[in-house]
Amino acid sequence: MQSTGTHDPATTPTHCPYCALQCGMNLTPVEGGTVEVSERADFPVNRGALCGKGRTAAAVLAPGARLTSPLVRSGDGALVPAGWDEALDRIAGNLERTRARYGADALGVFGGGGLTNEKAYALGKFARVVLGTSQIDYNGRFCMSSAAAAGTRAFGLDRGLPFPLEDVPRTGCVILVGSNPAETMPPSLRYFTELRENGGTLIVVDPRRTKTAEQADLHLAPRPGTDLALALGMLHLVVAEGRVDEAYVEERTSGWEEARAAAMAHWPEHVERITGVSVPELREAVRLFCVPEAAMVLTARGPEQQAKGTDTVGAWINLCLATGRAGRPLSGYGCLTGQGNGQGGREHGQKADQLPGYRKLTDPAARRHVAGVWGVDPDSLPGPGRSAYELLDALGTDVRSLLVMGSNPVVSAPRAAHVEERLRSLDFLAVCDVVLSETAQLADVVLPVTQWAEETGTTTSLEGRVLLRRRALTPPDGVRGDLEVLHGLAGRLGVEKGFPTDPEEVFEELRRASAGGPADYSGIDYRRLAQENGVFWPCPVPTGGDDTRNPTAPHPGTPRLFLDRFATDDGRARFVPVAHRPSAEEPDDEYPVLLTTGRVVSQYQSGAQTRRVAELNAAAPGPFVELHPRLAARLGAAEGDPLAVVSRRGRAVAPARITTGIRPDTVFMPFHWPGEGRANTLTNPALDPTSRMPEFKVCAVRVETVTP
């Protein structure tokens, strides 16, 4: 796939702009001033393999697919081209007027899990230092926040995978809960194929028989929203069958008695009635998991995007701890992060409650450290703000002006019609994006910004591996980087220093800000990232190092966490007692069917970029409603017939796709499209009390045929 632009005369090794695998790829100049994507076999994660999205990633760099001029809202309501000074002046002036009239917290900032570490860091600093607002969060809240909360609660630290992917084929059993990597991150499927080739077993937990489930030795298809009961039922059997690793529990954990008592209230027959997974299947899953010497549980959005997602993940962690499958070689709990920089994006300050280095915003020592790096008074830093959905819900009332960078909530947020209404009610909306997304179409000012191949910066993959993306193209005239945007706005708002436009300079400051924090990057620099194909955090500057710029003995990084101790005060992992509870919205006579949502292989997230690639659109041209033949028969629906899916929040219409690979009580819709087929029109914004994750994965709906 090719893109126009000028370039350096050599092939550039870099990384894919899409999912958290951050696959290695090469960009090579070809005739006509274009660039071609090719395999890069030296990167160990994908070993040269690329999915269709990666292969076609350069298509979105073409001028016809992307923005190349700032746009401002004219007097007649149209978005019209403008110069950069006019656009930045308009943004700064509106932000200043809003702050003067309503206070700093009337300003909101909404970031993205695709932003580089440098951008995420600068955006968080901009919100707190320049705007003085607490109202900043990002769409990564919708990704793995429940897994992050559960991991922090149990282990004292959140890193998606506490071990590299290369360990997966070498373990004895993997339970893959609510994940479909065959479609969401295809190059990773080889790890699970190799697991089985090596004699290990794969258990897939998913209400649909996905392409990944078809690869499994055992597929468990629970009713959506019941993953918590399933995990507790398995833990009950571990206890009842004498499979607890008593020595490990005694030596390396705390809180087991309470967690065991909670699990024993979930006997197998009771769990079967809740989940629809039979007792023999439960027993077989426990046997497969417990017989090998090593095993893993990996979760994704299925169990996490629930109003009880933190407890659900916690139950799977409890299963790992009770069987001694955490903090040991080739064993552990991990989360398959979704967005390209979903891990790094929440580590360095664009999340409502965090400062760089994964420090807590409420920790006085953390505030002092970061304020010292920033050269401000710690007391000037605002406290924690609203979580992502709560921030979007407050637009137009408490939050009057919003800056969006790298996100498309009109399509991706739950209860999306309401979120769209809230965005329209703002006094002022500015959006920075590479394309005119559905959210950008609502903006008062749209800024065209650089993309992955046009800028240098770092991301952090699902393994916790910090990587260097390299610039291969000069961006088109009229396009600027996000760091340039923040620099220009900061200067106009009275902060002349502290917002450099050079990403390496920003990263050097990020290193100092993260030093000593849970996500310590201080021992990492661009030179090491280029030479070593990435470095796993934490990677502190060792004692005796001269300073963060010149360590005398570089720390090697930490591919595997918790082998000696967990990151808690006493070094022990914590069991957390949890109990099953219903979903926030259960089926009833009016809405008798469950809806669950997800992705398809040829589209990505809100589709703002992939829907502009002809090859991907040909493979996945639009939304659909997946349903079981029995439900289709009751409705009188045939393959391809338009169906309306209706929830308490709205109505979506898409063609029927009939398959036996889904439960008869459940329908599935992908969430990549706007318009009448927008799945997130239907989804429930009920929030997890700990992570503030919305319940994307389960809500009550009814399905109706549509008369043409």
XYZ file of C-alpha atoms in Angstrom, residues 3 97 134 152 170 224 231 283 299 328 363 397 479 490 496 576 587 599 605 611 621 627 644 694:
24
model
C 1.120 6.977 0.246
C -13.112 32.952 27.799
C -8.927 18.397 36.591
C -3.196 -3.188 40.960
C 5.870 -22.624 26.495
C -22.862 -12.638 28.560
C -14.396 -18.059 37.478
C -14.670 -29.848 35.706
C -8.431 -11.636 29.688
C 6.318 -18.100 38.620
C -0.207 11.013 46.591
C -23.318 21.658 31.707
C -0.252 19.430 8.808
C 0.399 26.923 25.670
C 5.947 30.125 27.013
C -9.866 -10.197 47.035
C -33.416 -9.259 30.029
C -14.604 -6.052 16.552
C -12.012 0.721 16.902
C -13.213 2.855 6.915
C -18.331 -3.011 4.372
C -27.960 -14.135 15.701
C -33.651 -3.440 14.298
C -18.882 1.202 31.146
